[in-house]
Backbone as JSON Lines, residues from 0, in Angstrom:
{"i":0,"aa":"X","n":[-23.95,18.8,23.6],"ca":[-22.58,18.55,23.22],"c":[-22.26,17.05,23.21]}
{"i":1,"aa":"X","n":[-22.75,16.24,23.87],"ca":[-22.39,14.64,23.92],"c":[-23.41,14.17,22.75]}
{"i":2,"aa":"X","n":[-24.68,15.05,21.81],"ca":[-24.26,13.77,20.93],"c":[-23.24,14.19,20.09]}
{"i":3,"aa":"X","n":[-22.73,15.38,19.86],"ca":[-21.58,15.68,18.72],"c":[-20.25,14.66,19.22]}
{"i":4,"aa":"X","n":[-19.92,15.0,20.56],"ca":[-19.0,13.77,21.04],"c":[-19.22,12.49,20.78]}
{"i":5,"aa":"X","n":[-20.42,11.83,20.79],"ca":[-20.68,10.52,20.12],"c":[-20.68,10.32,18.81]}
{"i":6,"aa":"X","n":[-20.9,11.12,18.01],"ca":[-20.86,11.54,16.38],"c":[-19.0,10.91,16.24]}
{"i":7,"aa":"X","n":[-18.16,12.4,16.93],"ca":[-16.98,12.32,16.92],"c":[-16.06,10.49,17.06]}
{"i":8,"aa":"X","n":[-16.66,10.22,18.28],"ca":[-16.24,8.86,18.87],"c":[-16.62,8.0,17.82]}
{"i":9,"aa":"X","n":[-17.7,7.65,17.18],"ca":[-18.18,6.71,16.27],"c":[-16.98,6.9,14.85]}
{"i":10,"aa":"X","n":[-17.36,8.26,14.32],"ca":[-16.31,8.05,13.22],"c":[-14.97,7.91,13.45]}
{"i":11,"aa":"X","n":[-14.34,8.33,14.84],"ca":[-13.15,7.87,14.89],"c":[-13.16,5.92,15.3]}
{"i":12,"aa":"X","n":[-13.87,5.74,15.53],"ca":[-13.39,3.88,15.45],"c":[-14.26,3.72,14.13]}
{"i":13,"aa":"X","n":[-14.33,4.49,13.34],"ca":[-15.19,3.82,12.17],"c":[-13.58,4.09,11.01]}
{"i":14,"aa":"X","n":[-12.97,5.05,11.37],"ca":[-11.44,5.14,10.32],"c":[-10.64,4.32,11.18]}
{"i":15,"aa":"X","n":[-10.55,4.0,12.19],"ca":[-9.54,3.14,12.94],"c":[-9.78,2.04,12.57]}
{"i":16,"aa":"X","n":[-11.36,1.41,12.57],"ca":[-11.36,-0.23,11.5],"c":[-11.46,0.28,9.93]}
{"i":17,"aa":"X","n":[-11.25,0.82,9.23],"ca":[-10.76,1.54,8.03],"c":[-9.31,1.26,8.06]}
{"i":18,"aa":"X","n":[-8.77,1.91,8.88],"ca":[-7.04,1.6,8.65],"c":[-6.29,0.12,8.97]}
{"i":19,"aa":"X","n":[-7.12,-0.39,9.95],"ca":[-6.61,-1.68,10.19],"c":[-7.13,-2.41,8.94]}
{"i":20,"aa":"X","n":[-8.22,-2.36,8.03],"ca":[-8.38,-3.14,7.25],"c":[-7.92,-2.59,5.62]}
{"i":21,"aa":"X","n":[-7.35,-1.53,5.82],"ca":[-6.59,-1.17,4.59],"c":[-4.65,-1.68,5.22]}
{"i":22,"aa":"X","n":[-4.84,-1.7,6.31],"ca":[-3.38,-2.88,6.4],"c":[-3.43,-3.86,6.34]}
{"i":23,"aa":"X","n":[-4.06,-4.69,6.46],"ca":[-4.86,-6.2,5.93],"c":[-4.68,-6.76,4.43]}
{"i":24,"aa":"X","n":[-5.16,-5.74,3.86],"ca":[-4.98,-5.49,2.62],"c":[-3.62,-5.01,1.89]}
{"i":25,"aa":"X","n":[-2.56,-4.21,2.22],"ca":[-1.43,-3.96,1.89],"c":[-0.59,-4.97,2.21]}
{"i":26,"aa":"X","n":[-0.4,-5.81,3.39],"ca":[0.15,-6.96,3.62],"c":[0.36,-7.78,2.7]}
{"i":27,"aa":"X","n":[-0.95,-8.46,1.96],"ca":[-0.49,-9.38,1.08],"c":[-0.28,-9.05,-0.65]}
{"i":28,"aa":"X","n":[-0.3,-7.51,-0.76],"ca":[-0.31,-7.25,-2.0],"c":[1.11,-7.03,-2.72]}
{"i":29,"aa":"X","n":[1.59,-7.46,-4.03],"ca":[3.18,-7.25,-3.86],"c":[3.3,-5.74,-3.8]}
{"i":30,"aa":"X","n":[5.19,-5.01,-3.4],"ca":[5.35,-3.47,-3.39],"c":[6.3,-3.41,-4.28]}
{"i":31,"aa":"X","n":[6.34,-2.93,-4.54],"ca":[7.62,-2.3,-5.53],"c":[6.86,-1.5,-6.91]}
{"i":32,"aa":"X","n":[7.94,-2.11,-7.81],"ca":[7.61,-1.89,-9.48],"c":[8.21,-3.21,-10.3]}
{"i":33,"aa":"X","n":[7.79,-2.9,-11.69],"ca":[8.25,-4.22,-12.34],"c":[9.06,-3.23,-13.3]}
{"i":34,"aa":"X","n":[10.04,-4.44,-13.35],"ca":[11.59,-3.62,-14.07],"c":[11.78,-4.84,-14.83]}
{"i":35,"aa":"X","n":[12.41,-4.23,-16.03],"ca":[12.71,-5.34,-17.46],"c":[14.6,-4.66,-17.61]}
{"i":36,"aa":"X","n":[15.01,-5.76,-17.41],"ca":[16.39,-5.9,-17.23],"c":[17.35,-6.76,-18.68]}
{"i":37,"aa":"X","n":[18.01,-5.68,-19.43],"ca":[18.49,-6.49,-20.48],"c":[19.97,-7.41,-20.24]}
{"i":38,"aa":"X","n":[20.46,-8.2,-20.49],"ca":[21.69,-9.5,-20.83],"c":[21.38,-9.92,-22.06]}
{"i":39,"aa":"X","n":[22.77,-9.21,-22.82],"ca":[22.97,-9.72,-23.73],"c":[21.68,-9.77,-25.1]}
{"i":40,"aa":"X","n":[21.06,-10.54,-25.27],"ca":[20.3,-10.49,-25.94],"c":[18.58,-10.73,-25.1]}
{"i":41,"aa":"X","n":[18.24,-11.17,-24.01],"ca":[17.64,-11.78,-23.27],"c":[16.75,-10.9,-22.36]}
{"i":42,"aa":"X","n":[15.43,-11.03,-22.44],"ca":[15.28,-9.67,-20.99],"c":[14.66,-10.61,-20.16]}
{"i":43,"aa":"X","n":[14.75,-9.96,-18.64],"ca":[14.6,-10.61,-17.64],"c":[13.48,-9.49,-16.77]}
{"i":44,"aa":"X","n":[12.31,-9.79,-16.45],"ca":[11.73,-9.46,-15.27],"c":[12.1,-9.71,-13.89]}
{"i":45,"aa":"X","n":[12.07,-8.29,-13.39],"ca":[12.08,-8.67,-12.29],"c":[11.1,-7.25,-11.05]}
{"i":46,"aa":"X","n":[10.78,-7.59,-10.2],"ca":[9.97,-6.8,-9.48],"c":[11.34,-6.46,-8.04]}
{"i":47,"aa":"X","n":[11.2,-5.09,-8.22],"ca":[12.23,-4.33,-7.43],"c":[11.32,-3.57,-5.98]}
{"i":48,"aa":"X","n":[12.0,-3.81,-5.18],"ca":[11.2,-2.89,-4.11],"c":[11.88,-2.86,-2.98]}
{"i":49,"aa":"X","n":[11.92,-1.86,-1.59],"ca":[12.68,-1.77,-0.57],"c":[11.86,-2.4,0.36]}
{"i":50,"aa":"X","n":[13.03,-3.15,1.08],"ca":[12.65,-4.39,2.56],"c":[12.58,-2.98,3.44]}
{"i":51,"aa":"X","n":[12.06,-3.99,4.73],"ca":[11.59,-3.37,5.86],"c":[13.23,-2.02,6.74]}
{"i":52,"aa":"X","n":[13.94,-2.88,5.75],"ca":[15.58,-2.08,6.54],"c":[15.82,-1.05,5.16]}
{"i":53,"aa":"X","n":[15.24,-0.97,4.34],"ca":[15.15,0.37,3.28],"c":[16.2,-0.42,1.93]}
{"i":54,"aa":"X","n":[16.73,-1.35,2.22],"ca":[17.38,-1.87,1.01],"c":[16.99,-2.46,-0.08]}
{"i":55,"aa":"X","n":[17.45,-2.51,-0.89],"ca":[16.18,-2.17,-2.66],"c":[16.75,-3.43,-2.35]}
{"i":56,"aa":"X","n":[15.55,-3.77,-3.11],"ca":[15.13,-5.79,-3.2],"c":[15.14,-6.13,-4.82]}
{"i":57,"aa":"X","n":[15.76,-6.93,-5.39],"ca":[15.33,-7.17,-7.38],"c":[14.56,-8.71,-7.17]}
{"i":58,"aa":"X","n":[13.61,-9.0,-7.47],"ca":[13.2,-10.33,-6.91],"c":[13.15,-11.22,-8.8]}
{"i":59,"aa":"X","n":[13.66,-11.69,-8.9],"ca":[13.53,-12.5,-10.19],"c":[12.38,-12.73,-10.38]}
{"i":60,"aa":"X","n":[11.47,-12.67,-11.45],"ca":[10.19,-13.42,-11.86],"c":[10.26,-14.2,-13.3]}
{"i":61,"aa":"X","n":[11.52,-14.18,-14.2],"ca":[11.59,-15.27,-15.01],"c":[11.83,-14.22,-16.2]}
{"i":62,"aa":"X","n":[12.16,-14.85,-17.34],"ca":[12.61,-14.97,-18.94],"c":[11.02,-13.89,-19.52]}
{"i":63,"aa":"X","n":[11.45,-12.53,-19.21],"ca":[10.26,-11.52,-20.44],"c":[9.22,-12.04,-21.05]}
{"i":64,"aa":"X","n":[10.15,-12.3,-22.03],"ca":[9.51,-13.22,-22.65],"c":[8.35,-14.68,-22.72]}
{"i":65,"aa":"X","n":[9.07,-15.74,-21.95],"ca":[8.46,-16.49,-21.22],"c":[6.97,-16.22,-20.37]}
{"i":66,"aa":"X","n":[6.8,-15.49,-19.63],"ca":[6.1,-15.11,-18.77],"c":[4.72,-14.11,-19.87]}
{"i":67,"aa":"X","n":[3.47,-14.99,-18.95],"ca":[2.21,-14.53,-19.53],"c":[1.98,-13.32,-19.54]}
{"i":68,"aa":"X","n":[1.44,-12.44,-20.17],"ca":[1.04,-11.16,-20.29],"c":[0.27,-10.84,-19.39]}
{"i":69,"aa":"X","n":[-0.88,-11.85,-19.37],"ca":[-1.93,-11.61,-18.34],"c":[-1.35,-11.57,-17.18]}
{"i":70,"aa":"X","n":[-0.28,-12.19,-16.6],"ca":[0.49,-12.53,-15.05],"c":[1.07,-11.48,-15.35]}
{"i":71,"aa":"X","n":[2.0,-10.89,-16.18],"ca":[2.42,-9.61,-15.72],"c":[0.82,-8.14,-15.54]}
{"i":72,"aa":"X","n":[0.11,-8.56,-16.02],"ca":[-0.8,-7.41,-16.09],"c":[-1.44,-7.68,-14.8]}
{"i":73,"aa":"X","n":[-1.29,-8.41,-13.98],"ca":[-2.13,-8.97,-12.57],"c":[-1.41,-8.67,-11.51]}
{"i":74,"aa":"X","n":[-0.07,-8.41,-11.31],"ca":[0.96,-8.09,-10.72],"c":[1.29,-6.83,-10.86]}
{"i":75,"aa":"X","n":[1.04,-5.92,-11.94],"ca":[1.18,-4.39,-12.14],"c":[-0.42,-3.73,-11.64]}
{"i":76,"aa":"X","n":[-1.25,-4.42,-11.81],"ca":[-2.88,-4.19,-11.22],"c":[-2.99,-4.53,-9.87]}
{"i":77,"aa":"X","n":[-1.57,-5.49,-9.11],"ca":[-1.93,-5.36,-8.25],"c":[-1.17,-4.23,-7.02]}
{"i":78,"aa":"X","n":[0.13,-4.19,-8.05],"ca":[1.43,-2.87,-7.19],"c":[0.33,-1.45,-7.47]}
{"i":79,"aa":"X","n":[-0.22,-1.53,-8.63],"ca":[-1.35,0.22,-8.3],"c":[-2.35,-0.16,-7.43]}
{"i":80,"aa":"X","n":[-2.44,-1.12,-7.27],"ca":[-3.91,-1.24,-6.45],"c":[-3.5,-1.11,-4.44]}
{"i":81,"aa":"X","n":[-2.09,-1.85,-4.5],"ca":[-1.19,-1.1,-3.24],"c":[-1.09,0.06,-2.96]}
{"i":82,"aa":"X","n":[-0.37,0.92,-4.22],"ca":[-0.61,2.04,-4.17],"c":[-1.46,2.81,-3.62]}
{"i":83,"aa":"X","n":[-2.58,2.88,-4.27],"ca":[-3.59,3.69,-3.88],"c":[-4.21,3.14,-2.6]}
{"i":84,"aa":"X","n":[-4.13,2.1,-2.25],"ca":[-4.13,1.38,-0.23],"c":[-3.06,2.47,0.35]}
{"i":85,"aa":"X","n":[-2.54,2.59,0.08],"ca":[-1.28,3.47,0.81],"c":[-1.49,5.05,0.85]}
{"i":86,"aa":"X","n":[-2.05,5.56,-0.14],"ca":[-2.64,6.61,0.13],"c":[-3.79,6.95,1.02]}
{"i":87,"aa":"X","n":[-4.67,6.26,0.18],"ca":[-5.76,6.32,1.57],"c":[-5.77,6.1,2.76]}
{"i":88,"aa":"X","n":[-4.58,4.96,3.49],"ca":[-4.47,4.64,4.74],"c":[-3.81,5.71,4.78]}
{"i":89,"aa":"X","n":[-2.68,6.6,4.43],"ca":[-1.97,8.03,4.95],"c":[-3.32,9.05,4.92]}
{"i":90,"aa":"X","n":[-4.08,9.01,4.02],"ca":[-5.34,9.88,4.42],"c":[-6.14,9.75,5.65]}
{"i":91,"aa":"X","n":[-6.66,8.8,5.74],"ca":[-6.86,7.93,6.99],"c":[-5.86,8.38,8.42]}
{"i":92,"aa":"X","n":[-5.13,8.02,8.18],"ca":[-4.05,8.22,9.6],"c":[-4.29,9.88,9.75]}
{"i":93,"aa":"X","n":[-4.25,10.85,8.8],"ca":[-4.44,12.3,9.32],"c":[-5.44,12.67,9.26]}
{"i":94,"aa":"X","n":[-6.66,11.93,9.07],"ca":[-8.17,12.47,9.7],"c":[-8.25,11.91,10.89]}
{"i":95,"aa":"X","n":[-7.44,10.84,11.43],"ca":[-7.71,10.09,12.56],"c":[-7.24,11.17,13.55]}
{"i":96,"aa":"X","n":[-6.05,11.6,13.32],"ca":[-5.01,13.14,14.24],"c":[-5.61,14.21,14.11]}
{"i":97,"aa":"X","n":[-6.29,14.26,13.04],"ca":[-7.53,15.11,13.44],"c":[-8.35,15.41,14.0]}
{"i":98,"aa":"X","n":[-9.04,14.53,14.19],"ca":[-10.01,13.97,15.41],"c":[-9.35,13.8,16.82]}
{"i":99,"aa":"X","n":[-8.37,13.53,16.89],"ca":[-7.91,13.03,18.29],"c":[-7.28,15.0,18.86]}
{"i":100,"aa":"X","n":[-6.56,15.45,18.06],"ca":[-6.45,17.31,18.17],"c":[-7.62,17.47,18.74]}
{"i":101,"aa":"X","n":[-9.06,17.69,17.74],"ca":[-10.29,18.18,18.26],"c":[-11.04,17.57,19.5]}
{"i":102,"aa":"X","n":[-10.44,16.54,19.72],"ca":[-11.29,16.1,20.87],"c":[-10.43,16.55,22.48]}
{"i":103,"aa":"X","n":[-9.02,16.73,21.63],"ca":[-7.87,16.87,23.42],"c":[-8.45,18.26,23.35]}
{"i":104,"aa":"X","n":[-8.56,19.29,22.3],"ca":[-8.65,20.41,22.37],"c":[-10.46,21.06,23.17]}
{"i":105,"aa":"X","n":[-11.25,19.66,22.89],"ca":[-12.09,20.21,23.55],"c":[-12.11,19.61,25.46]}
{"i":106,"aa":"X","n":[-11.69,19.52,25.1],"ca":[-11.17,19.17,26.75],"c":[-11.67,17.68,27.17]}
């Protein structure tokens, strides 16, 4: 039974540095979405997303128009690429409660 317990123990600090380094990674990536906002004749980008207190954020990024294609395509590659960090760390977090169930449960 202790090596299955060592099996157990290993993969649980092997998703625990998994999750700390998929928060590592969500930290510096932008969150939200990118929203195109019309005035008048003029559109305006801007990247929308909720702060830490749940209140929707519009962050200006400049004149539609103006602004490189490629910079908007690097900034939308990088809110999906958050995305899917965010899933997997919620995947992550309930195999981790998984493991920690099976191990209280085995006494």
């Amino acid at each position: 039974m202790s090596v299955i317990k060592g099996i157990l123990r290993e993969e649980y600090n092997r998703l625990r540095a998994l999750r700390k380094n998929y928060i590592s990674k969500i930290k510096v990536l932008p969150k939200g979405s990118l929203i195109v906002k019309k005035r008048g004749m003029r559109k305006y980008l801007y990247q929308s997303y909720r702060d830490e207190r749940g209140k929707v954020v519009s962050l200006y990024l400049g004149l539609f128009n103006e602004i490189n294609g490629d910079k908007i395509a690097v900034i939308k590659s990088e809110i999906e690429q958050r995305k899917d960090l965010m899933k997997k760390y919620q995947s992550v977090g309930r195999q981790i409660k998984e493991l920690e169930r099976y191990v209280k449960g085995q006494g």
